[in-house]
Coordinates of C-alpha atoms and ligand atoms in Angstrom, one line a residue:
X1 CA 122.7 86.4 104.2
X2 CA 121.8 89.0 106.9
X3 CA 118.2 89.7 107.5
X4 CA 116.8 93.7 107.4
X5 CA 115.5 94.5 110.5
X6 CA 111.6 95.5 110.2
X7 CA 108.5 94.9 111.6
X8 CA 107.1 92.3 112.4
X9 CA 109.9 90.6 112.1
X10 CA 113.0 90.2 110.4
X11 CA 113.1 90.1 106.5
X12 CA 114.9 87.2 105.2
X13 CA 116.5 88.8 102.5
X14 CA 117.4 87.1 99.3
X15 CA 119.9 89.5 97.6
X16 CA 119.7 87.9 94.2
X17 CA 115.5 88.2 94.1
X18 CA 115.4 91.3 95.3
X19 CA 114.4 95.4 93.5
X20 CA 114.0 98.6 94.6
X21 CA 110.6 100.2 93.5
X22 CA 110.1 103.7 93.5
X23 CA 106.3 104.9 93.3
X24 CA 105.7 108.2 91.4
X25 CA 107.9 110.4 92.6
X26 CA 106.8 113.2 90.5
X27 CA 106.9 116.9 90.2
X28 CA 102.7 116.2 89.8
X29 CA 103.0 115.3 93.6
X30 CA 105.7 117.5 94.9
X31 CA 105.4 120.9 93.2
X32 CA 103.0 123.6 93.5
X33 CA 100.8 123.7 90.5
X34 CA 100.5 119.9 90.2
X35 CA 98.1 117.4 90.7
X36 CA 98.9 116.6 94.1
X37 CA 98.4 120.2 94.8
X38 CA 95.2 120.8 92.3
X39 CA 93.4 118.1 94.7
X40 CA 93.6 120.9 97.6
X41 CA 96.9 118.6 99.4
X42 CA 100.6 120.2 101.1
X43 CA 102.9 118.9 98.7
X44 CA 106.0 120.3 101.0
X45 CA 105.1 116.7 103.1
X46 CA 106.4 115.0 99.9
X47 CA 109.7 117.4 98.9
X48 CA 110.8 116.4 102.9
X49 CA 111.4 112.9 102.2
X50 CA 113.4 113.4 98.5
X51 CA 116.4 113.3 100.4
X52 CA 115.5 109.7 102.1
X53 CA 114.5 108.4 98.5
X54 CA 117.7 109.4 96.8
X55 CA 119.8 107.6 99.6
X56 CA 118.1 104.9 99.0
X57 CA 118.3 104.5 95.3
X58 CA 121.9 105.1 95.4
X59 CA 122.2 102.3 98.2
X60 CA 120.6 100.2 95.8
X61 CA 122.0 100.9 92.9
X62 CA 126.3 101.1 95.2
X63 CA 124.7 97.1 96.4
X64 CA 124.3 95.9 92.2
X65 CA 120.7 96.0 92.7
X66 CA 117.6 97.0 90.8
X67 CA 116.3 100.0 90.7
X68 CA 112.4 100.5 89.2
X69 CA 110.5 103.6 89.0
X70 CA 107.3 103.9 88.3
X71 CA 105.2 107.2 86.7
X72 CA 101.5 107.7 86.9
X73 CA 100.8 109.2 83.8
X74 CA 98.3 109.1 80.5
X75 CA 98.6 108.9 76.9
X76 CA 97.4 112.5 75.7
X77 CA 94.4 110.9 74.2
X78 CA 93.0 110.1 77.7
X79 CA 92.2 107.1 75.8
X80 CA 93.6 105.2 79.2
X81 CA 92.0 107.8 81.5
X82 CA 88.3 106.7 82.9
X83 CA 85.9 109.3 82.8
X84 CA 85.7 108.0 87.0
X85 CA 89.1 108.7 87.5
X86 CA 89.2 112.1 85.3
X87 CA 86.0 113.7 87.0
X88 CA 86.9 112.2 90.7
X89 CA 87.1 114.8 93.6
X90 CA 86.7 117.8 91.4
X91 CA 90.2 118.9 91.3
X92 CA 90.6 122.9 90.3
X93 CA 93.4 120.8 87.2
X94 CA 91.9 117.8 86.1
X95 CA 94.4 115.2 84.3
X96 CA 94.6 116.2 81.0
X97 CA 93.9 120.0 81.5
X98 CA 96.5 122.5 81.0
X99 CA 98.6 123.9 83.9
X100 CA 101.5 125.8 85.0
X101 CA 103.8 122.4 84.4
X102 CA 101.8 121.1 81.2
X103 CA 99.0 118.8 80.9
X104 CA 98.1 117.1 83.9
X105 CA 100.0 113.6 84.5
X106 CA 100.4 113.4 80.8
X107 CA 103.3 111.4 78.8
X108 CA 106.3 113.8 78.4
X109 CA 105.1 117.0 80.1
X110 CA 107.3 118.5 82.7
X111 CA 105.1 117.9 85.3
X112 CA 104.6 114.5 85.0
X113 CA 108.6 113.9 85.2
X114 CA 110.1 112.4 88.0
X115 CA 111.6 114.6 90.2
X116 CA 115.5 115.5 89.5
X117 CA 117.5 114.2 92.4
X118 CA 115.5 110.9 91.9
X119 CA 115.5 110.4 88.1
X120 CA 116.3 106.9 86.8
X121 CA 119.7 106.6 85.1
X122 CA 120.2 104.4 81.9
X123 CA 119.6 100.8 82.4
X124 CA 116.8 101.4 85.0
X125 CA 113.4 99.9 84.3
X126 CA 110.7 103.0 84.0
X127 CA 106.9 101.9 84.5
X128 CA 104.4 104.4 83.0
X129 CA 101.4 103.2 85.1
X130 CA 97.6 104.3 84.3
X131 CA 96.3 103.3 87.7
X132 CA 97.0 103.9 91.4
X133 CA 98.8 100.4 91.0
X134 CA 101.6 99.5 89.0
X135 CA 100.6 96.3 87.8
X136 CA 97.5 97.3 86.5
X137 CA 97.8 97.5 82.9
X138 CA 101.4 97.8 82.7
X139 CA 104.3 95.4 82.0
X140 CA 105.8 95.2 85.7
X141 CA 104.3 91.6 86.2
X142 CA 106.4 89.6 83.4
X143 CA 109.5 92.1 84.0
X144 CA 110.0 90.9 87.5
X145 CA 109.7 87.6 86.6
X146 CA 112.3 87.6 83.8
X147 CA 114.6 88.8 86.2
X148 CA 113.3 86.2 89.2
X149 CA 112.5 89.0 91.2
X150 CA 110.9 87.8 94.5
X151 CA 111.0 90.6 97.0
X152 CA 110.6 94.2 96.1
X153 CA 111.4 97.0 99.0
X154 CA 108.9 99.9 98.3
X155 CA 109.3 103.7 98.5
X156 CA 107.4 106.8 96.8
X157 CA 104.4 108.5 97.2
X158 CA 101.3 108.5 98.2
X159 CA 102.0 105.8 101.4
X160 CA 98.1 104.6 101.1
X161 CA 97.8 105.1 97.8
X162 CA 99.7 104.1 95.3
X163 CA 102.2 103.0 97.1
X164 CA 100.0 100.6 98.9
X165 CA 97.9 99.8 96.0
X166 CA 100.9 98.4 94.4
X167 CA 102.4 96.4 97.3
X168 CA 98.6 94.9 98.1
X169 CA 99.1 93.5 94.2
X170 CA 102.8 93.1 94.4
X171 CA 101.8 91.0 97.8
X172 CA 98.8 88.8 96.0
X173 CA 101.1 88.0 93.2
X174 CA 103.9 86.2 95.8
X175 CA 106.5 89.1 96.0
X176 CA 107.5 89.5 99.3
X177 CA 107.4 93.4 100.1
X178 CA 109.0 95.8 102.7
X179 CA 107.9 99.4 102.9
X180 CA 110.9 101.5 104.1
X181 CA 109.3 104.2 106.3
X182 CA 111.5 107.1 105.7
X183 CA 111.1 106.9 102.0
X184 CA 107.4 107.2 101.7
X185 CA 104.7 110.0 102.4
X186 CA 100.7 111.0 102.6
X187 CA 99.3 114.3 102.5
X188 CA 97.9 113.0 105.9
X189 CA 100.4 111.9 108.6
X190 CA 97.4 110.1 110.1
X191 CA 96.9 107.9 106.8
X192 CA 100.7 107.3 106.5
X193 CA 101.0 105.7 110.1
X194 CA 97.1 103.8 109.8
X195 CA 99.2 102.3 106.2
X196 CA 102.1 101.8 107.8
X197 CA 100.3 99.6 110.7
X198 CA 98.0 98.0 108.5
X199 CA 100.8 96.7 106.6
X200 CA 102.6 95.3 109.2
X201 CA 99.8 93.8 111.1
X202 CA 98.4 90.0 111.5
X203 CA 101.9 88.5 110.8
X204 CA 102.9 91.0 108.1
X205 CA 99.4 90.6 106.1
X206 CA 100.3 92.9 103.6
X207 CA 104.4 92.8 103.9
X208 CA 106.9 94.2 106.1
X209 CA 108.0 97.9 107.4
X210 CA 111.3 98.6 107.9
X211 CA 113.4 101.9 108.8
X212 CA 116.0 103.5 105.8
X213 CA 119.2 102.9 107.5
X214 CA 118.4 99.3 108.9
X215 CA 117.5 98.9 104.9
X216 CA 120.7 100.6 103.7
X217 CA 123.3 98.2 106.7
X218 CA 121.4 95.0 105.0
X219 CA 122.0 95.6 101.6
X220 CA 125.2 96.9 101.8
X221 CA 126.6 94.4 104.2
Ligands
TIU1 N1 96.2 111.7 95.6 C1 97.1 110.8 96.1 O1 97.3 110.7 97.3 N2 97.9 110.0 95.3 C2 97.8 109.9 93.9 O2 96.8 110.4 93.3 N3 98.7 109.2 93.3 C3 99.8 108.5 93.9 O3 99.7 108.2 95.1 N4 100.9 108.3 93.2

C-alpha cells in the first residue's frame, strides 16, 4: 500500500479505513452577505481554494472512497444555539437573524447550503454539526465506526477552526488524520500556517499535513 507523502512523515495509508471529510464548505463562509463575512472576514480567501476541494472529492469519490461533509448549521428554534455562541463577537448578522441568503446558519436556508461545485451526491454521509467540531453533538462518532473508518484526510474551512476543532477530536478518538494543505483556508494566512505547523509538530501531535496532489497520486495509485 503506498504511503502519502506529508509531513512529518509519511502516512501509512490504509485504503480500506480511510474517508474524506469536508468541513463546512458553505455559502455562510464564502459569499458576501454570510456569516463569514457578517464577522467583518474576506471570504474571496475561501472561494480560491473551491477548485482544490472539488479535485479532491472527486479523487476520492474516482478511488471508491468515502466522502463526508459536514454543515455548521441550527435548528430554527436556536434551541441548539448557546446564547455564548449566538452573542459572541457582535457580528452585524447574528445566527438566526435574517439576511440576504436567509437566516443565518439555519437548517434549509440557502445560505447555510454547501456550496455548488462541492455538494454531496446521493449516498454521501451529510453531518449537520452545532459546534465548531463535528463530533460534538452529532452522529459522526458511531458512523465512522460502522464503517471501520480509521484515518480521515481533512479539508474545508476555517483551517483553525473548525477544521482543527474537528481533527483535535477526530485525533483524541484514535483516527489518524491528515490535513491536505491546498484544500483548507483562514481568513488569516498567518492562522492557517501557525495550524498547519502546530498540526504537524512534536511527531505529528495532532495528525499529519500533506500537499493535494501527493494526496490525489496515493489514493489513486
Ligand atoms: N469564523 C470562522 O473562522 N469559522 C467558523 O465560524 N466556522 C467554521 O470554521 N466552519
Amino acid at each position: 500500500m503506498a504511503d502519502i507523502k506529508a509531513l512529518p512523515f509519511a502516512f501509512p495509508l490504509k485504503r480500506g479505513a480511510l474517508a474524506l471529510v469536508v468541513i463546512d464548505m458553505q455559502r455562510d463562509f464564502a459569499e458576501a452577505g454570510g456569516f463569514g463575512a457578517s464577522l467583518g472576514n474576506d471570504v474571496s480567501r475561501v472561494t480560491k481554494i473551491v477548485p482544490n476541494v472539488k479535485r479532491l472529492i472527486e479523487g476520492f469519490r474516482a478511488a471508491g472512497l468515502p466522502v463526508i461533509h459536514t454543515m455548521e448549521c441550527h435548528r430554527p428554534d436556536l434551541s441548539d444555539l448557546p446564547p455564548a455562541k449566538r452573542d459572541r463577537g457582535n457580528p452585524s448578522l447574528k445566527i438566526g437573524d435574517a439576511g440576504p441568503m436567509g437566516r443565518v446558519l439555519i437548517i434549509g436556508e440557502p445560505g447555510t447550503a454547501i456550496l455548488s461545485e462541492v455538494a454531496p451526491i446521493d449516498g454521501e454521509v451529510v453531518i449537520e454539526k452545532p459546534g465548531k467540531g463535528a463530533f460534538y453533538a452529532t452522529p459522526l462518532g458511531d458512523i465512522l465506526k460502522a464503517r471501520k473508518i480509521e484515518q480521515l484526510v481533512f479539508a474545508g474551512v476555517t483551517t483553525e477552526v473548525c477544521v482543527q476543532t474537528t481533527m483535535r477530536e477526530a485525533n483524541d478518538r484514535g483516527f489518524e488524520c491528515l490535513l491536505v494543505e491546498e484544500a483548507t483556508e483562514s481568513y488569516f494566512p498567518q492562522f492557517k500556517q501557525a495550524a498547519l505547523e502546530m498540526i504537524r509538530a512534536q511527531g505529528g501531535i495532532v495528525g499529519w499535513t500533506a500537499h493535494l496532489d501527493d494526496v490525489l497520486e496515493a489514493i489513486n495509485a
